[in-house]
mmCIF file of C-alpha atoms and ligand atoms in Angstrom:
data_model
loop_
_atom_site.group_PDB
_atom_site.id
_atom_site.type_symbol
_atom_site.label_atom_id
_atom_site.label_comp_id
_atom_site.label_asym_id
_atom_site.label_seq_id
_atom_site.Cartn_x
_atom_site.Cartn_y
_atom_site.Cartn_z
ATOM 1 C CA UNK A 1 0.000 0.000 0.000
ATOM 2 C CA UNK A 2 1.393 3.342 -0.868
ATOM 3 C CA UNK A 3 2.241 5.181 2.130
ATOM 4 C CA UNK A 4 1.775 9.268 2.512
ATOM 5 C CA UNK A 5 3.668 11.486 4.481
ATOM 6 C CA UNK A 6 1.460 14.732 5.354
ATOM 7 C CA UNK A 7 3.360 17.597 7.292
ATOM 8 C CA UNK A 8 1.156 20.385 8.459
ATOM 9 C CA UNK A 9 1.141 22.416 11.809
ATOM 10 C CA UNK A 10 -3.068 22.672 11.367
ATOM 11 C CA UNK A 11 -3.498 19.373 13.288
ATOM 12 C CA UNK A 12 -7.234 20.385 11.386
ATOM 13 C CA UNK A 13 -5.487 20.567 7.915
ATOM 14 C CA UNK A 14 -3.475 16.864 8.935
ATOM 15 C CA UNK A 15 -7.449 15.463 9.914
ATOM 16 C CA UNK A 16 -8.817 16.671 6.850
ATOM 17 C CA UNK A 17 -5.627 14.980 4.636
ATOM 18 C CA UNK A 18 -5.676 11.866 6.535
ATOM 19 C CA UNK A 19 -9.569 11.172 6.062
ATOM 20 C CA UNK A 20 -9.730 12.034 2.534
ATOM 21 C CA UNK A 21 -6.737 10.148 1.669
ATOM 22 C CA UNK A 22 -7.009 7.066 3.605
ATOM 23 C CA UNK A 23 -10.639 7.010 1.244
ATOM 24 C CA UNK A 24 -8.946 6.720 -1.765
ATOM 25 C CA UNK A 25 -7.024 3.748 0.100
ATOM 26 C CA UNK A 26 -3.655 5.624 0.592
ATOM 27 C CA UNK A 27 -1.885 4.574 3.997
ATOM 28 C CA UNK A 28 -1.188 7.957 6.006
ATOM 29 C CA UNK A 29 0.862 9.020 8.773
ATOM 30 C CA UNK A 30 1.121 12.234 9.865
ATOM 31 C CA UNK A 31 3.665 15.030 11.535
ATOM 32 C CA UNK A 32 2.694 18.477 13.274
ATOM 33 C CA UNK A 33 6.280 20.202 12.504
ATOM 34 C CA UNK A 34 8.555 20.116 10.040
ATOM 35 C CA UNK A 35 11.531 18.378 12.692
ATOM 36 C CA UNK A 36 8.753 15.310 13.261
ATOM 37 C CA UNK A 37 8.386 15.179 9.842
ATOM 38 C CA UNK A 38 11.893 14.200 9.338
ATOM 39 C CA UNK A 39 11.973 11.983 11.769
ATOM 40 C CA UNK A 40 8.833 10.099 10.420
ATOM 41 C CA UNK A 41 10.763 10.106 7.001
ATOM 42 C CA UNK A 42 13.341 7.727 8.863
ATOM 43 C CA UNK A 43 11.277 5.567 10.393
ATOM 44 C CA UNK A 44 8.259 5.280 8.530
ATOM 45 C CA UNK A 45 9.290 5.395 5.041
ATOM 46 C CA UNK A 46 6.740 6.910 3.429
ATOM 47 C CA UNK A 47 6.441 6.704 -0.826
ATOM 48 C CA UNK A 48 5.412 10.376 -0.901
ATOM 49 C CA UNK A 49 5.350 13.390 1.145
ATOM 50 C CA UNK A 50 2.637 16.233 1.044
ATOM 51 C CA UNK A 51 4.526 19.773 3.143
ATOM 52 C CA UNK A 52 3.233 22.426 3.834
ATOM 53 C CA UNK A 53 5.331 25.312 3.633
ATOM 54 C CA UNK A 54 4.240 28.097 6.491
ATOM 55 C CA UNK A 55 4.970 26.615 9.624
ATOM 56 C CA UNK A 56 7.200 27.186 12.998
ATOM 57 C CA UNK A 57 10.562 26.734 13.605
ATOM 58 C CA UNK A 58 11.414 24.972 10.282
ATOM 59 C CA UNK A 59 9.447 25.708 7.665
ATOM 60 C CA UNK A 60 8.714 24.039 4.297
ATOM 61 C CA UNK A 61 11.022 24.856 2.404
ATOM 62 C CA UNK A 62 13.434 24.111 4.787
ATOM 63 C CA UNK A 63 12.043 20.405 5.552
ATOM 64 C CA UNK A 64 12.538 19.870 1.740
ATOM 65 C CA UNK A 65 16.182 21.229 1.622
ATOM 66 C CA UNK A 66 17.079 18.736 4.614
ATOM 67 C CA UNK A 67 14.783 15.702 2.412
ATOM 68 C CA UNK A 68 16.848 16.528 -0.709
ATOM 69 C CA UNK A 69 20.421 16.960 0.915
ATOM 70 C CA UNK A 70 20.061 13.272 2.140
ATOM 71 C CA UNK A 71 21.752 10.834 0.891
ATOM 72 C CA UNK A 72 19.067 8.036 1.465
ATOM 73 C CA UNK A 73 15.888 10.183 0.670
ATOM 74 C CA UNK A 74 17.246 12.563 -1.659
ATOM 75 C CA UNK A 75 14.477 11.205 -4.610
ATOM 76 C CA UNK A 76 11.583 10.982 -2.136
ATOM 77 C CA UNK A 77 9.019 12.420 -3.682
ATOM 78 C CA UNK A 78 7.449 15.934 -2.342
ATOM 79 C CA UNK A 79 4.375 17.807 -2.669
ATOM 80 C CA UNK A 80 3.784 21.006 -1.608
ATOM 81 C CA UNK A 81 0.824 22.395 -0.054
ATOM 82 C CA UNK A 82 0.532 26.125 -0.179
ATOM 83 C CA UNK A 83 -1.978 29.116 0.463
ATOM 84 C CA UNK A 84 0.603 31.481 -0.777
ATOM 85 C CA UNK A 85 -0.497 31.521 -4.799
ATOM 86 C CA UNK A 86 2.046 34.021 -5.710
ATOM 87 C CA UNK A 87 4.242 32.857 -8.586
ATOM 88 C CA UNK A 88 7.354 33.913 -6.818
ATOM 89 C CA UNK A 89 6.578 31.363 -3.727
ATOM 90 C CA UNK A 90 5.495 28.844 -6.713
ATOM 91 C CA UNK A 91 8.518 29.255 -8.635
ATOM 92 C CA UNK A 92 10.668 28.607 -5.302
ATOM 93 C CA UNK A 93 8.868 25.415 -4.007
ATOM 94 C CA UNK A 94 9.751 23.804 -7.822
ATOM 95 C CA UNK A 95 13.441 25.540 -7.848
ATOM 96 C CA UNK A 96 13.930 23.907 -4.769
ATOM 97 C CA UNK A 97 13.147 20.515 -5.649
ATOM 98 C CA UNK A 98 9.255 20.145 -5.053
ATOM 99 C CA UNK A 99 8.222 17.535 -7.348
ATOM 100 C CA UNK A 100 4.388 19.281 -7.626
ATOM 101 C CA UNK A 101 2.577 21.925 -5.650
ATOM 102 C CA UNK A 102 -1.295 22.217 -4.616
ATOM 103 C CA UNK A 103 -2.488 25.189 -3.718
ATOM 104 C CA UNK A 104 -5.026 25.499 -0.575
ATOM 105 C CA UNK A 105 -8.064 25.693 -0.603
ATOM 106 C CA UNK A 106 -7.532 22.541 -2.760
ATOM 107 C CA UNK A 107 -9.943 19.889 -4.444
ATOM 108 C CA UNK A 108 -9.630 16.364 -3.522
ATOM 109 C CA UNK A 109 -9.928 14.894 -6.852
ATOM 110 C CA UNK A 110 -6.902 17.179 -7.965
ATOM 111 C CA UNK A 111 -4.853 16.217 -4.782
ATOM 112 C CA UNK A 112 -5.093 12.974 -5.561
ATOM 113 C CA UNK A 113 -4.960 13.569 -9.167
ATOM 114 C CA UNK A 114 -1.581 15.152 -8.954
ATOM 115 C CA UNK A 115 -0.277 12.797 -5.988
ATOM 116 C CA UNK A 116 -1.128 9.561 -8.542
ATOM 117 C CA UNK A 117 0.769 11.641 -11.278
ATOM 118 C CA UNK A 118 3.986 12.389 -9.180
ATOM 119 C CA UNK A 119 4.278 8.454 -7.916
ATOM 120 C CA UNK A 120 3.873 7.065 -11.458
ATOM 121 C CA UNK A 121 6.808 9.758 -12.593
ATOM 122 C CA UNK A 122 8.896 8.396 -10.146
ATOM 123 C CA UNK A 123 8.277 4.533 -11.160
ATOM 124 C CA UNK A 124 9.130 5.427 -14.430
ATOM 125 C CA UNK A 125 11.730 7.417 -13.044
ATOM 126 C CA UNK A 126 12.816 4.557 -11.196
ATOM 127 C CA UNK A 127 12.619 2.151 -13.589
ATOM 128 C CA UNK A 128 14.706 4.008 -16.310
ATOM 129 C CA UNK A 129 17.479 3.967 -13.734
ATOM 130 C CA UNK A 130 17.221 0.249 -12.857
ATOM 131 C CA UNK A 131 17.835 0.049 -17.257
ATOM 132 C CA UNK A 132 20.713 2.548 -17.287
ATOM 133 C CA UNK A 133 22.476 0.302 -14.717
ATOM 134 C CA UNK A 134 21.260 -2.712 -16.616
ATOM 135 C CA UNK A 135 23.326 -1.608 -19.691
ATOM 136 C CA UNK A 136 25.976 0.214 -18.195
ATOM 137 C CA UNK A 137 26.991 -3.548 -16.408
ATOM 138 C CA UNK A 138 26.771 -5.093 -19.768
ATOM 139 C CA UNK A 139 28.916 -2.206 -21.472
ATOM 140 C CA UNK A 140 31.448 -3.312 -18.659
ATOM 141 C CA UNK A 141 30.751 -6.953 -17.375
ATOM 142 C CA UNK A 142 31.935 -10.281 -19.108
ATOM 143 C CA UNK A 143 28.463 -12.269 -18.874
ATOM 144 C CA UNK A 144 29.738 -15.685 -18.380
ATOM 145 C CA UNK A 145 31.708 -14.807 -14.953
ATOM 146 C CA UNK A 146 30.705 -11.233 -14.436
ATOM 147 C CA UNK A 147 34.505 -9.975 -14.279
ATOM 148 C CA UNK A 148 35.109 -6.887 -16.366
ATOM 149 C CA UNK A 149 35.074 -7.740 -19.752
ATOM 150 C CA UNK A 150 38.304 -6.713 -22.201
ATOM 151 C CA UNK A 151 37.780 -3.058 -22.990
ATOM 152 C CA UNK A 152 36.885 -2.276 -18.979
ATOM 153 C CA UNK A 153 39.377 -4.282 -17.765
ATOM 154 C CA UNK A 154 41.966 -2.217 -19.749
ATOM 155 C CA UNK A 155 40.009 1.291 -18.703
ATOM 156 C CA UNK A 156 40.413 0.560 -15.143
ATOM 157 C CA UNK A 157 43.871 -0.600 -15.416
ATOM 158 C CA UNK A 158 45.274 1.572 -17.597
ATOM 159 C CA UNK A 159 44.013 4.196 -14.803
ATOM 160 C CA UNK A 160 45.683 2.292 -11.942
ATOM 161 C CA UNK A 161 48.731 2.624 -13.802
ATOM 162 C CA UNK A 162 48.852 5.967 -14.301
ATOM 163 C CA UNK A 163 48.172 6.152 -10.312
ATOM 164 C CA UNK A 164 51.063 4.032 -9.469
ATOM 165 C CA UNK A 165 53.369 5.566 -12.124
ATOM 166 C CA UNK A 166 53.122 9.038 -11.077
ATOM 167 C CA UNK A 167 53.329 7.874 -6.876
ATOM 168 C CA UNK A 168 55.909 5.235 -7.921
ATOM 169 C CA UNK A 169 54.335 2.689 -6.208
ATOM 170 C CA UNK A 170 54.839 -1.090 -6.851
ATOM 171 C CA UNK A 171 52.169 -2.790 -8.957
ATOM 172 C CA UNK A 172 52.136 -6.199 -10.689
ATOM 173 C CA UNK A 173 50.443 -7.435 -13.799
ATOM 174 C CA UNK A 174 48.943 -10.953 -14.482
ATOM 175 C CA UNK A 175 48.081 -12.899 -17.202
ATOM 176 C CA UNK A 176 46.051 -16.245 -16.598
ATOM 177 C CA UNK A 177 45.256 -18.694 -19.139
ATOM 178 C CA UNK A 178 43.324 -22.188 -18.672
ATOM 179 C CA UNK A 179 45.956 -25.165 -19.724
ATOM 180 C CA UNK A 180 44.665 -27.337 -22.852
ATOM 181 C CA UNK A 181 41.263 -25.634 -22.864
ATOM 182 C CA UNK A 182 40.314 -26.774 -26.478
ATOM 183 C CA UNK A 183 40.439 -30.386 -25.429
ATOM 184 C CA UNK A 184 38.870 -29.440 -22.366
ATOM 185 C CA UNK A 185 35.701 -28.268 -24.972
ATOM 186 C CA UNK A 186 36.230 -31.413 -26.992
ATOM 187 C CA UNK A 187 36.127 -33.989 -24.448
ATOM 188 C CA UNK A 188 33.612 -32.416 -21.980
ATOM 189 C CA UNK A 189 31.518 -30.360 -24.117
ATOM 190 C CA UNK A 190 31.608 -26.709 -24.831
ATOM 191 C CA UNK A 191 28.618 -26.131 -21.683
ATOM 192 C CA UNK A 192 30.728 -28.067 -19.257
ATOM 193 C CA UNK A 193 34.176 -26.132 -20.437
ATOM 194 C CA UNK A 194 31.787 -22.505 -19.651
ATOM 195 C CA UNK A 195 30.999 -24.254 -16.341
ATOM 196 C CA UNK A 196 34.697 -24.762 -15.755
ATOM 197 C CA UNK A 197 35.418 -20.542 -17.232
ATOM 198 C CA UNK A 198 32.739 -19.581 -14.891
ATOM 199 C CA UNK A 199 34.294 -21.688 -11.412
ATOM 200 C CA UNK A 200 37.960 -20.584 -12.332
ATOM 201 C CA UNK A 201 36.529 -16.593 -12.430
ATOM 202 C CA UNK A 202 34.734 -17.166 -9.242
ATOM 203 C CA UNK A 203 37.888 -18.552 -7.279
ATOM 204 C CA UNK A 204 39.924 -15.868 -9.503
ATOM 205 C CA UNK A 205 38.343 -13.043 -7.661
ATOM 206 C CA UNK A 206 37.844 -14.632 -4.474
ATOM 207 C CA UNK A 207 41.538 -14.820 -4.219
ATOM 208 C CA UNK A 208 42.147 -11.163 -4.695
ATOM 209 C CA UNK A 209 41.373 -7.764 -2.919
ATOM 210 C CA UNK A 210 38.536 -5.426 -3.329
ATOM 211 C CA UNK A 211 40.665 -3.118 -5.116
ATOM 212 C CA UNK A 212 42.457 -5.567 -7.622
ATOM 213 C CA UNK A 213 41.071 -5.324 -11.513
ATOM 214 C CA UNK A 214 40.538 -8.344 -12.642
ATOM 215 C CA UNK A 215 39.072 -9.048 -16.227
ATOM 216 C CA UNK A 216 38.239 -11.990 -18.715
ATOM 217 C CA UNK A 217 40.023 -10.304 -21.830
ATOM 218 C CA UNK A 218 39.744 -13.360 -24.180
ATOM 219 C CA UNK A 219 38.158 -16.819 -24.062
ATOM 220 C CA UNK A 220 39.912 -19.015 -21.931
ATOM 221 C CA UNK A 221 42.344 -15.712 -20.729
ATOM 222 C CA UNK A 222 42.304 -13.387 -17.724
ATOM 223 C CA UNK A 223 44.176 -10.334 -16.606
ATOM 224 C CA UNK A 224 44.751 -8.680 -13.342
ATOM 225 C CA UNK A 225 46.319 -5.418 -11.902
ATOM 226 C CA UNK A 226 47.359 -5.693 -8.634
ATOM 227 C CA UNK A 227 48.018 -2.245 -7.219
ATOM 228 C CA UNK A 228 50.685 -1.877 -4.003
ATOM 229 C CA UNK A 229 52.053 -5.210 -5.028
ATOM 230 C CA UNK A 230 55.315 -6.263 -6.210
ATOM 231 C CA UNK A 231 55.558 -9.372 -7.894
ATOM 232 C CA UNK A 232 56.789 -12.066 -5.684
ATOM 233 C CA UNK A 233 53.352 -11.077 -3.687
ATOM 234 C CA UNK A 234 51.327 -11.498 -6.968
ATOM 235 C CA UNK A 235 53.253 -14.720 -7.303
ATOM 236 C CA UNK A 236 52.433 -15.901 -4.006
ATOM 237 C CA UNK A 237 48.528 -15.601 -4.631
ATOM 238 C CA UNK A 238 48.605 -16.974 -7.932
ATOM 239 C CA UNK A 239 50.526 -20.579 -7.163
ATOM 240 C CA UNK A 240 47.821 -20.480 -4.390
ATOM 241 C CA UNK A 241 45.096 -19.981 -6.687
ATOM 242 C CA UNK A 242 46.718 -22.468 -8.944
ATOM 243 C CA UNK A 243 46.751 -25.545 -6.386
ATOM 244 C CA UNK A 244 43.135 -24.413 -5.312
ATOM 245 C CA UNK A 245 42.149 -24.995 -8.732
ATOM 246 C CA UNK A 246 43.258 -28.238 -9.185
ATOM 247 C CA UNK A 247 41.600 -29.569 -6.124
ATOM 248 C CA UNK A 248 38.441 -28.316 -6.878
ATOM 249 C CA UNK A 249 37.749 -31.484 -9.242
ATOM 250 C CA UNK A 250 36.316 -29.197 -11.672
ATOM 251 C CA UNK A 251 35.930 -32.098 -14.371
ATOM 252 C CA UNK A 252 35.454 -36.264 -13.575
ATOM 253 C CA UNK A 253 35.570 -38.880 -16.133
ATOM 254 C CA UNK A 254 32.616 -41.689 -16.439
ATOM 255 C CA UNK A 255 35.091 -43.892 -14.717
ATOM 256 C CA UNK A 256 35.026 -41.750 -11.663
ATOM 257 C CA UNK A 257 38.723 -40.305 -12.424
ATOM 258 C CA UNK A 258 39.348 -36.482 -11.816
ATOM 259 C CA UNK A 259 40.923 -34.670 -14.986
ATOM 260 C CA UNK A 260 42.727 -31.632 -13.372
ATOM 261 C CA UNK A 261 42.004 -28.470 -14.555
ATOM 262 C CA UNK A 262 45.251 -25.986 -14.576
ATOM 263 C CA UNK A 263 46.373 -22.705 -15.188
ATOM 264 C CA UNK A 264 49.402 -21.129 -15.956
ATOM 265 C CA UNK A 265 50.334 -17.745 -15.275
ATOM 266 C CA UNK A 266 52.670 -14.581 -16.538
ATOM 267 C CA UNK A 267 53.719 -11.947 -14.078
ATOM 268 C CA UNK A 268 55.420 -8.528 -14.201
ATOM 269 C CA UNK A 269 56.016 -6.074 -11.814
ATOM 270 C CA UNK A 270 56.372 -2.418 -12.860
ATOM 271 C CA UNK A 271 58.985 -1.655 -14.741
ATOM 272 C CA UNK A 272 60.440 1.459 -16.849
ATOM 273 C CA UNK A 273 57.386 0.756 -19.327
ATOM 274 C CA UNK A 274 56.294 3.939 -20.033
ATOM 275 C CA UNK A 275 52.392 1.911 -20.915
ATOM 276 C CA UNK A 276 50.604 -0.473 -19.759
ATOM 277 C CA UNK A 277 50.776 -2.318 -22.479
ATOM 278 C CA UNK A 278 54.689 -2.927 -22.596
ATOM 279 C CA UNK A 279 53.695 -4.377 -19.267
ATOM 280 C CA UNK A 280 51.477 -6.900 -20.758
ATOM 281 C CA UNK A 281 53.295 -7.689 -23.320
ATOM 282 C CA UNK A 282 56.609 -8.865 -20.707
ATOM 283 C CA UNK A 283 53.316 -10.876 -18.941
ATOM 284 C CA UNK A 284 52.481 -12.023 -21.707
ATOM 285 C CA UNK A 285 56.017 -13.825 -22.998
ATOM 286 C CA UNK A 286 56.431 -15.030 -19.490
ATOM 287 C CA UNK A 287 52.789 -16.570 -19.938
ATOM 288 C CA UNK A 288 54.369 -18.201 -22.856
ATOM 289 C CA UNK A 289 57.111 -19.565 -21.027
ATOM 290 C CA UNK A 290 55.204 -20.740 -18.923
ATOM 291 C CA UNK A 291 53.512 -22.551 -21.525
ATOM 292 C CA UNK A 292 56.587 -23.930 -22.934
ATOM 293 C CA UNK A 293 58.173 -25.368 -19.937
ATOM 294 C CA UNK A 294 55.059 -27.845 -19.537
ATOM 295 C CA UNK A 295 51.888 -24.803 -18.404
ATOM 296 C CA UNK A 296 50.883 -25.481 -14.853
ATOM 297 C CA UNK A 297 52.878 -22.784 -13.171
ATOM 298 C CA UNK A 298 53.530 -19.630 -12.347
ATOM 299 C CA UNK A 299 56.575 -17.528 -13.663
ATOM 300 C CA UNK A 300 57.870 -13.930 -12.899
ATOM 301 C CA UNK A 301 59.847 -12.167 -15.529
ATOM 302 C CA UNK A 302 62.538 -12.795 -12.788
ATOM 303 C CA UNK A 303 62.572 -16.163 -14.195
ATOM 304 C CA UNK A 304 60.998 -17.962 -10.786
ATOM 305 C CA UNK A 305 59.212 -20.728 -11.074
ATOM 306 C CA UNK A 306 56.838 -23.489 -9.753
HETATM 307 N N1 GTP B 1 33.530 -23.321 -23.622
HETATM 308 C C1 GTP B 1 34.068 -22.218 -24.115
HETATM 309 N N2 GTP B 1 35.170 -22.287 -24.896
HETATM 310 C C2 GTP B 1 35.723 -21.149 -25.353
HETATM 311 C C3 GTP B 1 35.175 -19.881 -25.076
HETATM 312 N N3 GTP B 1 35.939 -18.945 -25.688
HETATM 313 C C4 GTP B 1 36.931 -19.589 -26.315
HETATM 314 N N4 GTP B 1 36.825 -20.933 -26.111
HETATM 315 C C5 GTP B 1 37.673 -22.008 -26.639
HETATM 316 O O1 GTP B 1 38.909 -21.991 -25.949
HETATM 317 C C6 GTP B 1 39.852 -22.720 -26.745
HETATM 318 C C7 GTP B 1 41.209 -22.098 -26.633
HETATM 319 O O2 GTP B 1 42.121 -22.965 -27.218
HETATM 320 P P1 GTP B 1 43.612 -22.630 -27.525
HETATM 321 O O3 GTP B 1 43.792 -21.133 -27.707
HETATM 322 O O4 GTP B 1 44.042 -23.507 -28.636
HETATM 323 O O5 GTP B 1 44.384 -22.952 -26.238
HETATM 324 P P2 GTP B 1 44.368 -24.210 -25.265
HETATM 325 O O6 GTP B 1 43.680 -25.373 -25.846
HETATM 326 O O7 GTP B 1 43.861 -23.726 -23.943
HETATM 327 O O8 GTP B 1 45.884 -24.544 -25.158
HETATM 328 P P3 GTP B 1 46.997 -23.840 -24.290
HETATM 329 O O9 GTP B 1 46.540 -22.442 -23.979
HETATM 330 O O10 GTP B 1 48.206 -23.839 -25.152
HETATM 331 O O11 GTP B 1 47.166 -24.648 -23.058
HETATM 332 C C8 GTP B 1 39.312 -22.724 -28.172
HETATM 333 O O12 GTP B 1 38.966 -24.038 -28.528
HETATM 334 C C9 GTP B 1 38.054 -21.849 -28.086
HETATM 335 O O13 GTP B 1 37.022 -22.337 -28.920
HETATM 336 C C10 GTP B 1 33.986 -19.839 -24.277
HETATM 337 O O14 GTP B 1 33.436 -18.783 -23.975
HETATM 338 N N5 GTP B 1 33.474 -21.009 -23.805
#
């Protein structure tokens, strides 16, 4: 049930609201100042609030400058109620974020006209949001394991470079790739190897920090940027992640046998690369060695490895 908000220091004017609302079937609850007002916002939640604007102590317009400085009821939806016709006072209550005004004496079937009209603007309102995120995470997510995808994983760490250049701070780069993934595909099935992209990106990111950007930037390839750490500490997380993975049993055969699912990994800790991608490219050929010397491990472009 949508609940209603009225503020008025008439305790008459709050009677009058609360009957004739509560008869359309609106749920009301109602505050004598502006200061109980607030305080109703916090605990009752309303969907919409009707104000009026002469009152005591805090008046109107300042009850709506405290609603739309908040950071939790900022959108909350405000109607003014106002004897003062003058287009000057008018103009103000919309300049300072009134989403509608009514002016007193007022009809019923326009109050409620008008209150209808504001809450369906702000489900629409709403709901164009709730889209907006909707295709700003696909513009940035990789669907299959909901890491960034390519093109955001290189926005964000192209930016964390830049950071770490200019504060000369360590940072290390990663480059991940699943070991014999095409006959992964061919002997399990091409559902059961996205099963097996989607586990390795979920114990990918559980083994990093908050602050680490990790990204899918090919099919059976991941990156990361590890800000503030130098590579031995990079290297240290990813020969954990790589034993991890191979005892989560990702894959079994009919006869009840575990096939192993690896990784191997490139790392390279900030260097005199003036880009981030010289950096990738020194993770990626120690990827490739890693490759070459039999995949399942982890190599620095010190030359350590597993
Ligand atoms: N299931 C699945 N397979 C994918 C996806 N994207 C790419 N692939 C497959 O991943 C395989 C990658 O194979 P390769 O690049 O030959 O590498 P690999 O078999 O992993 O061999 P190494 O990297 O040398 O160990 C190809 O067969 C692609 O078809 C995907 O989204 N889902």
């Amino acid at each position: 049930m949508t609940k209603i908000l009225a503020i008025d220091d008439t305790p008459y004017n709050l009677d009058i609201l609360k009957n004739g609302l509560e008869d359309e079937g609106f749920d009301m609850v109602t505050a004598q100042s502006g200061r109980e007002g607030l305080m109703l916002i916090d605990q009752e939640r309303p969907d919409l609030v009707l104000l009026d604007i002469g009152m005591p102590e805090m008046d109107g317009h300042q009850v709506l400058q405290q609603i739309r400085l908040s950071d939790e009821y900022g959108d909350l939806p405000v109607i003014i109620l106002t004897a003062n016709t003058e287009d000057s006072n008018l103009a103000r209550c919309l300049e300072s974020g009134a989403n509608d005004y009514v002016t007193k004496p007022f009809s019923f079937t326009a109050l409620v006209a008008r209150v209808n009209n504001v809450l369906r603007t702000q489900k629409d309102a709403i709901k164009l949001t709730r889209e907006a995120e909707k295709l700003r995470d696909l513009a940035y997510r990789d669907e299959m394991t909901g890491l960034l995808n390519r093109r955001a994983f290189f926005e964000r760490a192209n930016a964390e470079f830049e950071i770490a250049k200019s504060a000369r701070e360590p940072l290390s780069v990663a480059i991940l790739d699943i070991d014999h993934f095409k006959q992964i595909n061919d002997t399990y099935g091409h559902p059961k190897g996205d099963d097996v992209l989607r586990a390795f990106g979920k114990l990918l990111k559980s083994s990093l920090r908050l602050h680490d950007v990790v990204g899918r930037i090919g099919g059976e390839e991941f990156a990361v940027l590890l800000p503030n750490s130098k590579p031995m500490d990079a290297y240290n997380i990813f020969e954990r992640l790589r034993t991890r993975l191979i005892k989560e049993h990702l894959l079994s055969n009919e006869d009840g046998t575990i096939r192993p699912v690896t990784v191997s990994s490139g790392i390279v800790g900030m260097t005199d690369q003036k880009e981030l991608d010289g950096l990738m490219i020194l993770a990626d050929m120690a990827l490739y060695r890693a490759k070459n010397q039999g995949r399942n491990r982890t190599i620095v472009e010190t030359g350590v490895t597993s």
